[in-house]
mmCIF file with all atom_site columns, N, CA and C in Angstrom:
data_model
loop_
_atom_site.group_PDB
_atom_site.id
_atom_site.type_symbol
_atom_site.label_atom_id
_atom_site.label_alt_id
_atom_site.label_comp_id
_atom_site.label_asym_id
_atom_site.label_entity_id
_atom_site.label_seq_id
_atom_site.pdbx_PDB_ins_code
_atom_site.Cartn_x
_atom_site.Cartn_y
_atom_site.Cartn_z
_atom_site.occupancy
_atom_site.B_iso_or_equiv
_atom_site.pdbx_formal_charge
_atom_site.auth_seq_id
_atom_site.auth_comp_id
_atom_site.auth_asym_id
_atom_site.auth_atom_id
_atom_site.pdbx_PDB_model_num
ATOM 1   N N  . UNK A 1 1  ? 0.701  2.504   12.821  1.00 92.00 ? 7  UNK A N  1
ATOM 2   C CA . UNK A 1 1  ? -0.036 2.747   11.746  1.00 92.00 ? 7  UNK A CA 1
ATOM 3   C C  . UNK A 1 1  ? -0.850 1.226   11.098  1.00 92.00 ? 7  UNK A C  1
ATOM 4   N N  . UNK A 1 2  ? -2.254 1.288   10.680  1.00 96.00 ? 8  UNK A N  1
ATOM 5   C CA . UNK A 1 2  ? -2.991 0.360   10.612  1.00 96.00 ? 8  UNK A CA 1
ATOM 6   C C  . UNK A 1 2  ? -3.607 0.654   9.346   1.00 96.00 ? 8  UNK A C  1
ATOM 7   N N  . UNK A 1 3  ? -4.386 -0.299  8.414   1.00 96.00 ? 9  UNK A N  1
ATOM 8   C CA . UNK A 1 3  ? -4.884 0.285   7.177   1.00 96.00 ? 9  UNK A CA 1
ATOM 9   C C  . UNK A 1 3  ? -5.979 1.171   7.470   1.00 96.00 ? 9  UNK A C  1
ATOM 10  N N  . UNK A 1 4  ? -6.618 1.124   8.228   1.00 96.00 ? 10 UNK A N  1
ATOM 11  C CA . UNK A 1 4  ? -7.806 2.426   8.806   1.00 96.00 ? 10 UNK A CA 1
ATOM 12  C C  . UNK A 1 4  ? -6.814 3.741   8.451   1.00 96.00 ? 10 UNK A C  1
ATOM 13  N N  . UNK A 1 5  ? -6.181 3.562   9.459   1.00 96.00 ? 11 UNK A N  1
ATOM 14  C CA . UNK A 1 5  ? -5.238 5.025   9.605   1.00 96.00 ? 11 UNK A CA 1
ATOM 15  C C  . UNK A 1 5  ? -4.706 5.388   7.893   1.00 96.00 ? 11 UNK A C  1
ATOM 16  N N  . UNK A 1 6  ? -3.891 4.630   7.184   1.00 96.00 ? 12 UNK A N  1
ATOM 17  C CA . UNK A 1 6  ? -3.602 4.622   6.511   1.00 96.00 ? 12 UNK A CA 1
ATOM 18  C C  . UNK A 1 6  ? -4.387 4.998   4.978   1.00 96.00 ? 12 UNK A C  1
ATOM 19  N N  . UNK A 1 7  ? -5.543 4.500   5.081   1.00 95.00 ? 13 UNK A N  1
ATOM 20  C CA . UNK A 1 7  ? -6.730 4.957   4.288   1.00 95.00 ? 13 UNK A CA 1
ATOM 21  C C  . UNK A 1 7  ? -7.221 6.579   4.250   1.00 95.00 ? 13 UNK A C  1
ATOM 22  N N  . UNK A 1 8  ? -7.222 6.705   5.735   1.00 95.00 ? 14 UNK A N  1
ATOM 23  C CA . UNK A 1 8  ? -7.644 8.242   6.033   1.00 95.00 ? 14 UNK A CA 1
ATOM 24  C C  . UNK A 1 8  ? -6.566 9.144   5.465   1.00 95.00 ? 14 UNK A C  1
ATOM 25  N N  . UNK A 1 9  ? -5.234 8.656   5.710   1.00 93.00 ? 15 UNK A N  1
ATOM 26  C CA . UNK A 1 9  ? -4.227 9.569   5.268   1.00 93.00 ? 15 UNK A CA 1
ATOM 27  C C  . UNK A 1 9  ? -4.187 9.766   3.575   1.00 93.00 ? 15 UNK A C  1
ATOM 28  N N  . UNK A 1 10 ? -4.384 8.478   3.034   1.00 93.00 ? 16 UNK A N  1
ATOM 29  C CA . UNK A 1 10 ? -4.550 8.739   1.949   1.00 93.00 ? 16 UNK A CA 1
ATOM 30  C C  . UNK A 1 10 ? -5.399 9.312   1.177   1.00 93.00 ? 16 UNK A C  1
ATOM 31  N N  . UNK A 1 11 ? -6.704 9.497   2.014   1.00 93.00 ? 17 UNK A N  1
ATOM 32  C CA . UNK A 1 11 ? -8.001 10.301  1.366   1.00 93.00 ? 17 UNK A CA 1
ATOM 33  C C  . UNK A 1 11 ? -7.308 11.598  1.455   1.00 93.00 ? 17 UNK A C  1
ATOM 34  N N  . UNK A 1 12 ? -7.212 12.109  2.500   1.00 92.00 ? 18 UNK A N  1
ATOM 35  C CA . UNK A 1 12 ? -6.856 13.122  3.335   1.00 92.00 ? 18 UNK A CA 1
ATOM 36  C C  . UNK A 1 12 ? -5.542 14.051  2.257   1.00 92.00 ? 18 UNK A C  1
ATOM 37  N N  . UNK A 1 13 ? -4.649 13.022  2.126   1.00 89.00 ? 19 UNK A N  1
ATOM 38  C CA . UNK A 1 13 ? -3.726 13.923  1.214   1.00 89.00 ? 19 UNK A CA 1
ATOM 39  C C  . UNK A 1 13 ? -3.842 13.812  -0.343  1.00 89.00 ? 19 UNK A C  1
ATOM 40  N N  . UNK A 1 14 ? -5.129 13.396  -0.817  1.00 90.00 ? 20 UNK A N  1
ATOM 41  C CA . UNK A 1 14 ? -5.588 13.156  -2.099  1.00 90.00 ? 20 UNK A CA 1
ATOM 42  C C  . UNK A 1 14 ? -4.644 12.561  -2.896  1.00 90.00 ? 20 UNK A C  1
ATOM 43  N N  . UNK A 1 15 ? -4.276 11.407  -2.481  1.00 90.00 ? 21 UNK A N  1
ATOM 44  C CA . UNK A 1 15 ? -3.425 10.513  -3.000  1.00 90.00 ? 21 UNK A CA 1
ATOM 45  C C  . UNK A 1 15 ? -3.928 9.702   -4.107  1.00 90.00 ? 21 UNK A C  1
ATOM 46  N N  . UNK A 1 16 ? -3.730 9.306   -5.454  1.00 88.00 ? 22 UNK A N  1
ATOM 47  C CA . UNK A 1 16 ? -4.339 8.931   -5.998  1.00 88.00 ? 22 UNK A CA 1
ATOM 48  C C  . UNK A 1 16 ? -3.437 7.298   -6.774  1.00 88.00 ? 22 UNK A C  1
ATOM 49  N N  . UNK A 1 17 ? -4.205 6.366   -7.248  1.00 90.00 ? 23 UNK A N  1
ATOM 50  C CA . UNK A 1 17 ? -3.688 5.483   -7.664  1.00 90.00 ? 23 UNK A CA 1
ATOM 51  C C  . UNK A 1 17 ? -2.986 4.223   -6.490  1.00 90.00 ? 23 UNK A C  1
ATOM 52  N N  . UNK A 1 18 ? -3.901 4.157   -5.559  1.00 93.00 ? 24 UNK A N  1
ATOM 53  C CA . UNK A 1 18 ? -3.752 2.866   -4.591  1.00 93.00 ? 24 UNK A CA 1
ATOM 54  C C  . UNK A 1 18 ? -4.785 2.199   -4.276  1.00 93.00 ? 24 UNK A C  1
ATOM 55  N N  . UNK A 1 19 ? -4.571 0.880   -3.827  1.00 94.00 ? 25 UNK A N  1
ATOM 56  C CA . UNK A 1 19 ? -5.895 -0.053  -3.220  1.00 94.00 ? 25 UNK A CA 1
ATOM 57  C C  . UNK A 1 19 ? -5.041 -0.857  -2.201  1.00 94.00 ? 25 UNK A C  1
ATOM 58  N N  . UNK A 1 20 ? -6.308 -1.120  -1.022  1.00 96.00 ? 26 UNK A N  1
ATOM 59  C CA . UNK A 1 20 ? -5.681 -1.545  0.208   1.00 96.00 ? 26 UNK A CA 1
ATOM 60  C C  . UNK A 1 20 ? -6.154 -2.792  0.154   1.00 96.00 ? 26 UNK A C  1
ATOM 61  N N  . UNK A 1 21 ? -6.647 -3.498  -1.075  1.00 94.00 ? 27 UNK A N  1
ATOM 62  C CA . UNK A 1 21 ? -7.380 -5.046  -0.422  1.00 94.00 ? 27 UNK A CA 1
ATOM 63  C C  . UNK A 1 21 ? -6.483 -5.896  -1.286  1.00 94.00 ? 27 UNK A C  1
ATOM 64  N N  . UNK A 1 22 ? -5.486 -5.913  -1.951  1.00 95.00 ? 28 UNK A N  1
ATOM 65  C CA . UNK A 1 22 ? -4.313 -6.958  -2.311  1.00 95.00 ? 28 UNK A CA 1
ATOM 66  C C  . UNK A 1 22 ? -4.966 -7.208  -3.995  1.00 95.00 ? 28 UNK A C  1
ATOM 67  N N  . UNK A 1 23 ? -4.703 -8.167  -4.266  1.00 94.00 ? 29 UNK A N  1
ATOM 68  C CA . UNK A 1 23 ? -5.710 -8.412  -5.864  1.00 94.00 ? 29 UNK A CA 1
ATOM 69  C C  . UNK A 1 23 ? -4.223 -7.970  -7.089  1.00 94.00 ? 29 UNK A C  1
ATOM 70  N N  . UNK A 1 24 ? -4.877 -7.808  -8.221  1.00 95.00 ? 30 UNK A N  1
ATOM 71  C CA . UNK A 1 24 ? -3.999 -7.137  -9.129  1.00 95.00 ? 30 UNK A CA 1
ATOM 72  C C  . UNK A 1 24 ? -4.479 -6.153  -10.077 1.00 95.00 ? 30 UNK A C  1
ATOM 73  N N  . UNK A 1 25 ? -5.014 -4.951  -9.183  1.00 94.00 ? 31 UNK A N  1
ATOM 74  C CA . UNK A 1 25 ? -5.847 -4.074  -9.912  1.00 94.00 ? 31 UNK A CA 1
ATOM 75  C C  . UNK A 1 25 ? -4.741 -3.052  -10.655 1.00 94.00 ? 31 UNK A C  1
ATOM 76  N N  . UNK A 1 26 ? -5.076 -2.400  -11.606 1.00 92.00 ? 32 UNK A N  1
ATOM 77  C CA . UNK A 1 26 ? -4.133 -2.023  -13.080 1.00 92.00 ? 32 UNK A CA 1
ATOM 78  C C  . UNK A 1 26 ? -3.364 -1.055  -12.524 1.00 92.00 ? 32 UNK A C  1
ATOM 79  N N  . UNK A 1 27 ? -2.048 -0.487  -12.952 1.00 93.00 ? 33 UNK A N  1
ATOM 80  C CA . UNK A 1 27 ? -1.264 0.633   -12.404 1.00 93.00 ? 33 UNK A CA 1
ATOM 81  C C  . UNK A 1 27 ? -1.740 1.185   -11.138 1.00 93.00 ? 33 UNK A C  1
ATOM 82  N N  . UNK A 1 28 ? -1.452 0.407   -10.166 1.00 94.00 ? 34 UNK A N  1
ATOM 83  C CA . UNK A 1 28 ? -1.981 1.141   -8.542  1.00 94.00 ? 34 UNK A CA 1
ATOM 84  C C  . UNK A 1 28 ? -0.694 0.288   -7.801  1.00 94.00 ? 34 UNK A C  1
ATOM 85  N N  . UNK A 1 29 ? -0.545 1.301   -6.627  1.00 95.00 ? 35 UNK A N  1
ATOM 86  C CA . UNK A 1 29 ? 0.132  0.816   -5.744  1.00 95.00 ? 35 UNK A CA 1
ATOM 87  C C  . UNK A 1 29 ? -1.048 0.125   -4.711  1.00 95.00 ? 35 UNK A C  1
ATOM 88  N N  . UNK A 1 30 ? -0.428 -1.043  -4.133  1.00 97.00 ? 36 UNK A N  1
ATOM 89  C CA . UNK A 1 30 ? -1.466 -1.818  -3.647  1.00 97.00 ? 36 UNK A CA 1
ATOM 90  C C  . UNK A 1 30 ? -0.662 -2.673  -2.108  1.00 97.00 ? 36 UNK A C  1
ATOM 91  N N  . UNK A 1 31 ? -1.546 -2.935  -1.487  1.00 97.00 ? 37 UNK A N  1
ATOM 92  C CA . UNK A 1 31 ? -1.358 -3.758  -0.394  1.00 97.00 ? 37 UNK A CA 1
ATOM 93  C C  . UNK A 1 31 ? -2.247 -4.568  0.295   1.00 97.00 ? 37 UNK A C  1
ATOM 94  N N  . UNK A 1 32 ? -2.124 -6.020  0.780   1.00 96.00 ? 38 UNK A N  1
ATOM 95  C CA . UNK A 1 32 ? -2.967 -6.863  1.076   1.00 96.00 ? 38 UNK A CA 1
ATOM 96  C C  . UNK A 1 32 ? -2.679 -7.679  1.990   1.00 96.00 ? 38 UNK A C  1
ATOM 97  N N  . UNK A 1 33 ? -3.286 -8.548  2.804   1.00 96.00 ? 39 UNK A N  1
ATOM 98  C CA . UNK A 1 33 ? -3.135 -9.571  3.747   1.00 96.00 ? 39 UNK A CA 1
ATOM 99  C C  . UNK A 1 33 ? -3.040 -10.880 2.728   1.00 96.00 ? 39 UNK A C  1
ATOM 100 N N  . UNK A 1 34 ? -1.999 -11.721 2.912   1.00 96.00 ? 40 UNK A N  1
ATOM 101 C CA . UNK A 1 34 ? -2.193 -13.037 2.443   1.00 96.00 ? 40 UNK A CA 1
ATOM 102 C C  . UNK A 1 34 ? -1.384 -14.181 3.668   1.00 96.00 ? 40 UNK A C  1
ATOM 103 N N  . UNK A 1 35 ? -1.502 -15.533 2.788   1.00 96.00 ? 41 UNK A N  1
ATOM 104 C CA . UNK A 1 35 ? -1.327 -16.161 3.947   1.00 96.00 ? 41 UNK A CA 1
ATOM 105 C C  . UNK A 1 35 ? 0.421  -16.299 3.720   1.00 96.00 ? 41 UNK A C  1
ATOM 106 N N  . UNK A 1 36 ? 1.631  -15.467 3.238   1.00 95.00 ? 42 UNK A N  1
ATOM 107 C CA . UNK A 1 36 ? 2.817  -15.334 3.691   1.00 95.00 ? 42 UNK A CA 1
ATOM 108 C C  . UNK A 1 36 ? 2.842  -13.876 4.011   1.00 95.00 ? 42 UNK A C  1
ATOM 109 N N  . UNK A 1 37 ? 1.951  -13.377 4.586   1.00 97.00 ? 43 UNK A N  1
ATOM 110 C CA . UNK A 1 37 ? 2.137  -12.184 5.260   1.00 97.00 ? 43 UNK A CA 1
ATOM 111 C C  . UNK A 1 37 ? 1.610  -10.867 4.549   1.00 97.00 ? 43 UNK A C  1
ATOM 112 N N  . UNK A 1 38 ? 2.030  -9.772  4.827   1.00 98.00 ? 44 UNK A N  1
ATOM 113 C CA . UNK A 1 38 ? 1.658  -8.585  4.399   1.00 98.00 ? 44 UNK A CA 1
ATOM 114 C C  . UNK A 1 38 ? 2.266  -8.112  2.860   1.00 98.00 ? 44 UNK A C  1
ATOM 115 N N  . UNK A 1 39 ? 1.707  -7.960  1.876   1.00 98.00 ? 45 UNK A N  1
ATOM 116 C CA . UNK A 1 39 ? 2.366  -7.661  0.876   1.00 98.00 ? 45 UNK A CA 1
ATOM 117 C C  . UNK A 1 39 ? 2.124  -6.267  0.169   1.00 98.00 ? 45 UNK A C  1
ATOM 118 N N  . UNK A 1 40 ? 3.153  -5.528  -0.122  1.00 98.00 ? 46 UNK A N  1
ATOM 119 C CA . UNK A 1 40 ? 3.314  -4.502  -0.803  1.00 98.00 ? 46 UNK A CA 1
ATOM 120 C C  . UNK A 1 40 ? 3.712  -4.323  -2.065  1.00 98.00 ? 46 UNK A C  1
ATOM 121 N N  . UNK A 1 41 ? 3.476  -3.842  -2.873  1.00 97.00 ? 47 UNK A N  1
ATOM 122 C CA . UNK A 1 41 ? 3.706  -3.835  -4.583  1.00 97.00 ? 47 UNK A CA 1
ATOM 123 C C  . UNK A 1 41 ? 3.035  -3.158  -5.075  1.00 97.00 ? 47 UNK A C  1
ATOM 124 N N  . UNK A 1 42 ? 3.617  -2.797  -6.956  1.00 96.00 ? 48 UNK A N  1
ATOM 125 C CA . UNK A 1 42 ? 2.827  -2.002  -7.621  1.00 96.00 ? 48 UNK A CA 1
ATOM 126 C C  . UNK A 1 42 ? 2.514  -3.210  -8.176  1.00 96.00 ? 48 UNK A C  1
ATOM 127 N N  . UNK A 1 43 ? 1.027  -2.793  -8.947  1.00 95.00 ? 49 UNK A N  1
ATOM 128 C CA . UNK A 1 43 ? 0.417  -3.701  -9.417  1.00 95.00 ? 49 UNK A CA 1
ATOM 129 C C  . UNK A 1 43 ? 0.207  -3.337  -11.163 1.00 95.00 ? 49 UNK A C  1
ATOM 130 N N  . UNK A 1 44 ? 0.618  -4.185  -11.899 1.00 94.00 ? 50 UNK A N  1
ATOM 131 C CA . UNK A 1 44 ? 0.629  -3.730  -13.295 1.00 94.00 ? 50 UNK A CA 1
ATOM 132 C C  . UNK A 1 44 ? 0.517  -4.498  -14.244 1.00 94.00 ? 50 UNK A C  1
ATOM 133 N N  . UNK A 1 45 ? -0.393 -4.706  -15.127 1.00 93.00 ? 51 UNK A N  1
ATOM 134 C CA . UNK A 1 45 ? -0.716 -5.821  -16.438 1.00 93.00 ? 51 UNK A CA 1
ATOM 135 C C  . UNK A 1 45 ? -0.798 -6.822  -15.811 1.00 93.00 ? 51 UNK A C  1
ATOM 136 N N  . UNK A 1 46 ? -1.216 -7.024  -14.543 1.00 94.00 ? 52 UNK A N  1
ATOM 137 C CA . UNK A 1 46 ? -1.313 -8.707  -14.143 1.00 94.00 ? 52 UNK A CA 1
ATOM 138 C C  . UNK A 1 46 ? -0.648 -9.291  -13.065 1.00 94.00 ? 52 UNK A C  1
ATOM 139 N N  . UNK A 1 47 ? 0.951  -8.259  -12.820 1.00 96.00 ? 53 UNK A N  1
ATOM 140 C CA . UNK A 1 47 ? 2.077  -8.796  -12.196 1.00 96.00 ? 53 UNK A CA 1
ATOM 141 C C  . UNK A 1 47 ? 2.322  -7.640  -10.958 1.00 96.00 ? 53 UNK A C  1
ATOM 142 N N  . UNK A 1 48 ? 3.127  -8.028  -10.215 1.00 96.00 ? 54 UNK A N  1
ATOM 143 C CA . UNK A 1 48 ? 3.432  -7.618  -8.811  1.00 96.00 ? 54 UNK A CA 1
ATOM 144 C C  . UNK A 1 48 ? 4.845  -7.057  -9.206  1.00 96.00 ? 54 UNK A C  1
ATOM 145 N N  . UNK A 1 49 ? 5.222  -5.791  -9.063  1.00 95.00 ? 55 UNK A N  1
ATOM 146 C CA . UNK A 1 49 ? 6.117  -5.264  -9.420  1.00 95.00 ? 55 UNK A CA 1
ATOM 147 C C  . UNK A 1 49 ? 6.529  -4.643  -8.118  1.00 95.00 ? 55 UNK A C  1
ATOM 148 N N  . UNK A 1 50 ? 7.821  -4.841  -7.603  1.00 95.00 ? 56 UNK A N  1
ATOM 149 C CA . UNK A 1 50 ? 8.528  -4.262  -6.460  1.00 95.00 ? 56 UNK A CA 1
ATOM 150 C C  . UNK A 1 50 ? 8.036  -5.023  -5.326  1.00 95.00 ? 56 UNK A C  1
ATOM 151 N N  . UNK A 1 51 ? 7.908  -6.403  -4.746  1.00 97.00 ? 57 UNK A N  1
ATOM 152 C CA . UNK A 1 51 ? 6.745  -6.646  -4.037  1.00 97.00 ? 57 UNK A CA 1
ATOM 153 C C  . UNK A 1 51 ? 7.744  -6.921  -2.887  1.00 97.00 ? 57 UNK A C  1
ATOM 154 N N  . UNK A 1 52 ? 7.169  -6.790  -1.720  1.00 98.00 ? 58 UNK A N  1
ATOM 155 C CA . UNK A 1 52 ? 7.966  -6.542  -0.470  1.00 98.00 ? 58 UNK A CA 1
ATOM 156 C C  . UNK A 1 52 ? 6.798  -6.805  0.422   1.00 98.00 ? 58 UNK A C  1
ATOM 157 N N  . UNK A 1 53 ? 7.367  -8.116  1.351   1.00 98.00 ? 59 UNK A N  1
ATOM 158 C CA . UNK A 1 53 ? 6.434  -8.576  2.411   1.00 98.00 ? 59 UNK A CA 1
ATOM 159 C C  . UNK A 1 53 ? 6.783  -9.183  4.026   1.00 98.00 ? 59 UNK A C  1
ATOM 160 N N  . UNK A 1 54 ? 5.920  -8.128  4.468   1.00 98.00 ? 60 UNK A N  1
ATOM 161 C CA . UNK A 1 54 ? 6.230  -7.753  5.895   1.00 98.00 ? 60 UNK A CA 1
ATOM 162 C C  . UNK A 1 54 ? 5.692  -8.603  6.791   1.00 98.00 ? 60 UNK A C  1
ATOM 163 N N  . UNK A 1 55 ? 5.819  -9.074  8.124   1.00 97.00 ? 61 UNK A N  1
ATOM 164 C CA . UNK A 1 55 ? 5.375  -9.965  9.049   1.00 97.00 ? 61 UNK A CA 1
ATOM 165 C C  . UNK A 1 55 ? 3.956  -9.100  9.723   1.00 97.00 ? 61 UNK A C  1
ATOM 166 N N  . UNK A 1 56 ? 4.324  -7.820  9.967   1.00 97.00 ? 62 UNK A N  1
ATOM 167 C CA . UNK A 1 56 ? 3.240  -6.821  10.666  1.00 97.00 ? 62 UNK A CA 1
ATOM 168 C C  . UNK A 1 56 ? 1.963  -6.095  9.871   1.00 97.00 ? 62 UNK A C  1
ATOM 169 N N  . UNK A 1 57 ? 1.201  -5.671  10.252  1.00 98.00 ? 63 UNK A N  1
ATOM 170 C CA . UNK A 1 57 ? 0.472  -4.562  9.146   1.00 98.00 ? 63 UNK A CA 1
ATOM 171 C C  . UNK A 1 57 ? 1.091  -3.451  9.094   1.00 98.00 ? 63 UNK A C  1
ATOM 172 N N  . UNK A 1 58 ? 1.328  -3.018  10.582  1.00 97.00 ? 64 UNK A N  1
ATOM 173 C CA . UNK A 1 58 ? 2.169  -1.552  10.769  1.00 97.00 ? 64 UNK A CA 1
ATOM 174 C C  . UNK A 1 58 ? 3.275  -1.412  10.240  1.00 97.00 ? 64 UNK A C  1
ATOM 175 N N  . UNK A 1 59 ? 3.977  -2.383  10.170  1.00 97.00 ? 65 UNK A N  1
ATOM 176 C CA . UNK A 1 59 ? 5.545  -2.144  9.454   1.00 97.00 ? 65 UNK A CA 1
ATOM 177 C C  . UNK A 1 59 ? 4.736  -1.998  7.371   1.00 97.00 ? 65 UNK A C  1
ATOM 178 N N  . UNK A 1 60 ? 4.079  -2.766  6.946   1.00 98.00 ? 66 UNK A N  1
ATOM 179 C CA . UNK A 1 60 ? 3.479  -2.752  5.601   1.00 98.00 ? 66 UNK A CA 1
ATOM 180 C C  . UNK A 1 60 ? 2.663  -1.414  5.340   1.00 98.00 ? 66 UNK A C  1
ATOM 181 N N  . UNK A 1 61 ? 2.142  -1.294  6.367   1.00 97.00 ? 67 UNK A N  1
ATOM 182 C CA . UNK A 1 61 ? 1.333  0.230   6.006   1.00 97.00 ? 67 UNK A CA 1
ATOM 183 C C  . UNK A 1 61 ? 2.173  1.241   6.045   1.00 97.00 ? 67 UNK A C  1
ATOM 184 N N  . UNK A 1 62 ? 3.369  1.372   7.019   1.00 95.00 ? 68 UNK A N  1
ATOM 185 C CA . UNK A 1 62 ? 4.677  2.521   6.878   1.00 95.00 ? 68 UNK A CA 1
ATOM 186 C C  . UNK A 1 62 ? 5.135  2.339   6.121   1.00 95.00 ? 68 UNK A C  1
ATOM 187 N N  . UNK A 1 63 ? 5.820  1.247   5.283   1.00 96.00 ? 69 UNK A N  1
ATOM 188 C CA . UNK A 1 63 ? 6.681  1.022   3.955   1.00 96.00 ? 69 UNK A CA 1
ATOM 189 C C  . UNK A 1 63 ? 5.632  1.880   3.112   1.00 96.00 ? 69 UNK A C  1
ATOM 190 N N  . UNK A 1 64 ? 4.283  1.177   2.540   1.00 96.00 ? 70 UNK A N  1
ATOM 191 C CA . UNK A 1 64 ? 3.245  1.755   1.886   1.00 96.00 ? 70 UNK A CA 1
ATOM 192 C C  . UNK A 1 64 ? 3.309  3.277   1.572   1.00 96.00 ? 70 UNK A C  1
ATOM 193 N N  . UNK A 1 65 ? 3.195  3.966   2.689   1.00 95.00 ? 71 UNK A N  1
ATOM 194 C CA . UNK A 1 65 ? 3.172  5.309   2.758   1.00 95.00 ? 71 UNK A CA 1
ATOM 195 C C  . UNK A 1 65 ? 4.104  6.183   3.035   1.00 95.00 ? 71 UNK A C  1
ATOM 196 N N  . UNK A 1 66 ? 5.548  5.116   2.818   1.00 92.00 ? 72 UNK A N  1
ATOM 197 C CA . UNK A 1 66 ? 6.882  5.903   2.530   1.00 92.00 ? 72 UNK A CA 1
ATOM 198 C C  . UNK A 1 66 ? 6.851  6.112   1.011   1.00 92.00 ? 72 UNK A C  1
ATOM 199 N N  . UNK A 1 67 ? 6.603  4.730   0.567   1.00 91.00 ? 73 UNK A N  1
ATOM 200 C CA . UNK A 1 67 ? 6.590  4.445   -0.960  1.00 91.00 ? 73 UNK A CA 1
ATOM 201 C C  . UNK A 1 67 ? 5.932  5.434   -2.115  1.00 91.00 ? 73 UNK A C  1
ATOM 202 N N  . UNK A 1 68 ? 5.067  5.726   -1.685  1.00 89.00 ? 74 UNK A N  1
ATOM 203 C CA . UNK A 1 68 ? 3.926  6.454   -2.286  1.00 89.00 ? 74 UNK A CA 1
ATOM 204 C C  . UNK A 1 68 ? 4.169  8.290   -1.818  1.00 89.00 ? 74 UNK A C  1
ATOM 205 N N  . UNK A 1 69 ? 5.119  8.191   -0.996  1.00 80.00 ? 75 UNK A N  1
ATOM 206 C CA . UNK A 1 69 ? 5.809  9.893   -0.756  1.00 80.00 ? 75 UNK A CA 1
ATOM 207 C C  . UNK A 1 69 ? 4.670  10.671  0.083   1.00 80.00 ? 75 UNK A C  1
ATOM 208 N N  . UNK A 1 70 ? 3.997  9.643   1.055   1.00 68.00 ? 76 UNK A N  1
ATOM 209 C CA . UNK A 1 70 ? 3.462  10.376  2.196   1.00 68.00 ? 76 UNK A CA 1
ATOM 210 C C  . UNK A 1 70 ? 4.840  11.054  2.853   1.00 68.00 ? 76 UNK A C  1
ATOM 211 N N  . UNK A 1 71 ? 3.613  12.263  3.843   1.00 62.00 ? 77 UNK A N  1
ATOM 212 C CA . UNK A 1 71 ? 4.779  12.985  4.763   1.00 62.00 ? 77 UNK A CA 1
ATOM 213 C C  . UNK A 1 71 ? 4.852  12.023  6.297   1.00 62.00 ? 77 UNK A C  1
ATOM 214 N N  . UNK A 1 72 ? 5.624  11.973  6.363   1.00 55.00 ? 78 UNK A N  1
ATOM 215 C CA . UNK A 1 72 ? 5.678  10.895  7.653   1.00 55.00 ? 78 UNK A CA 1
ATOM 216 C C  . UNK A 1 72 ? 5.140  11.774  9.194   1.00 55.00 ? 78 UNK A C  1
ATOM 217 N N  . UNK A 1 73 ? 4.832  13.069  8.869   1.00 51.00 ? 79 UNK A N  1
ATOM 218 C CA . UNK A 1 73 ? 4.444  13.949  10.467  1.00 51.00 ? 79 UNK A CA 1
ATOM 219 C C  . UNK A 1 73 ? 2.779  13.753  10.085  1.00 51.00 ? 79 UNK A C  1
ATOM 220 N N  . UNK A 1 74 ? 2.664  13.383  8.809   1.00 49.00 ? 80 UNK A N  1
ATOM 221 C CA . UNK A 1 74 ? 0.839  13.881  8.912   1.00 49.00 ? 80 UNK A CA 1
ATOM 222 C C  . UNK A 1 74 ? -0.026 12.346  9.322   1.00 49.00 ? 80 UNK A C  1
ATOM 223 N N  . UNK A 1 75 ? 0.838  11.432  9.338   1.00 47.00 ? 81 UNK A N  1
ATOM 224 C CA . UNK A 1 75 ? 0.172  10.221  10.123  1.00 47.00 ? 81 UNK A CA 1
ATOM 225 C C  . UNK A 1 75 ? 0.367  9.810   11.751  1.00 47.00 ? 81 UNK A C  1
#
């Protein structure tokens, strides 16, 4: 899975509260590429909660999808 596929699945599943460009949006599940790798976390009040770092886009996207409760058969 890549970001494009993830975004399509999120839109199709009508999920809310996600952001795919990193940063610190408020009260949002977030994924983004940094110099450390692919970061997946919950952003709230300028803080990254439950931060996980992955070496591959595919692993990060899969974790993001699973974290928000996506159906693995839908992607």
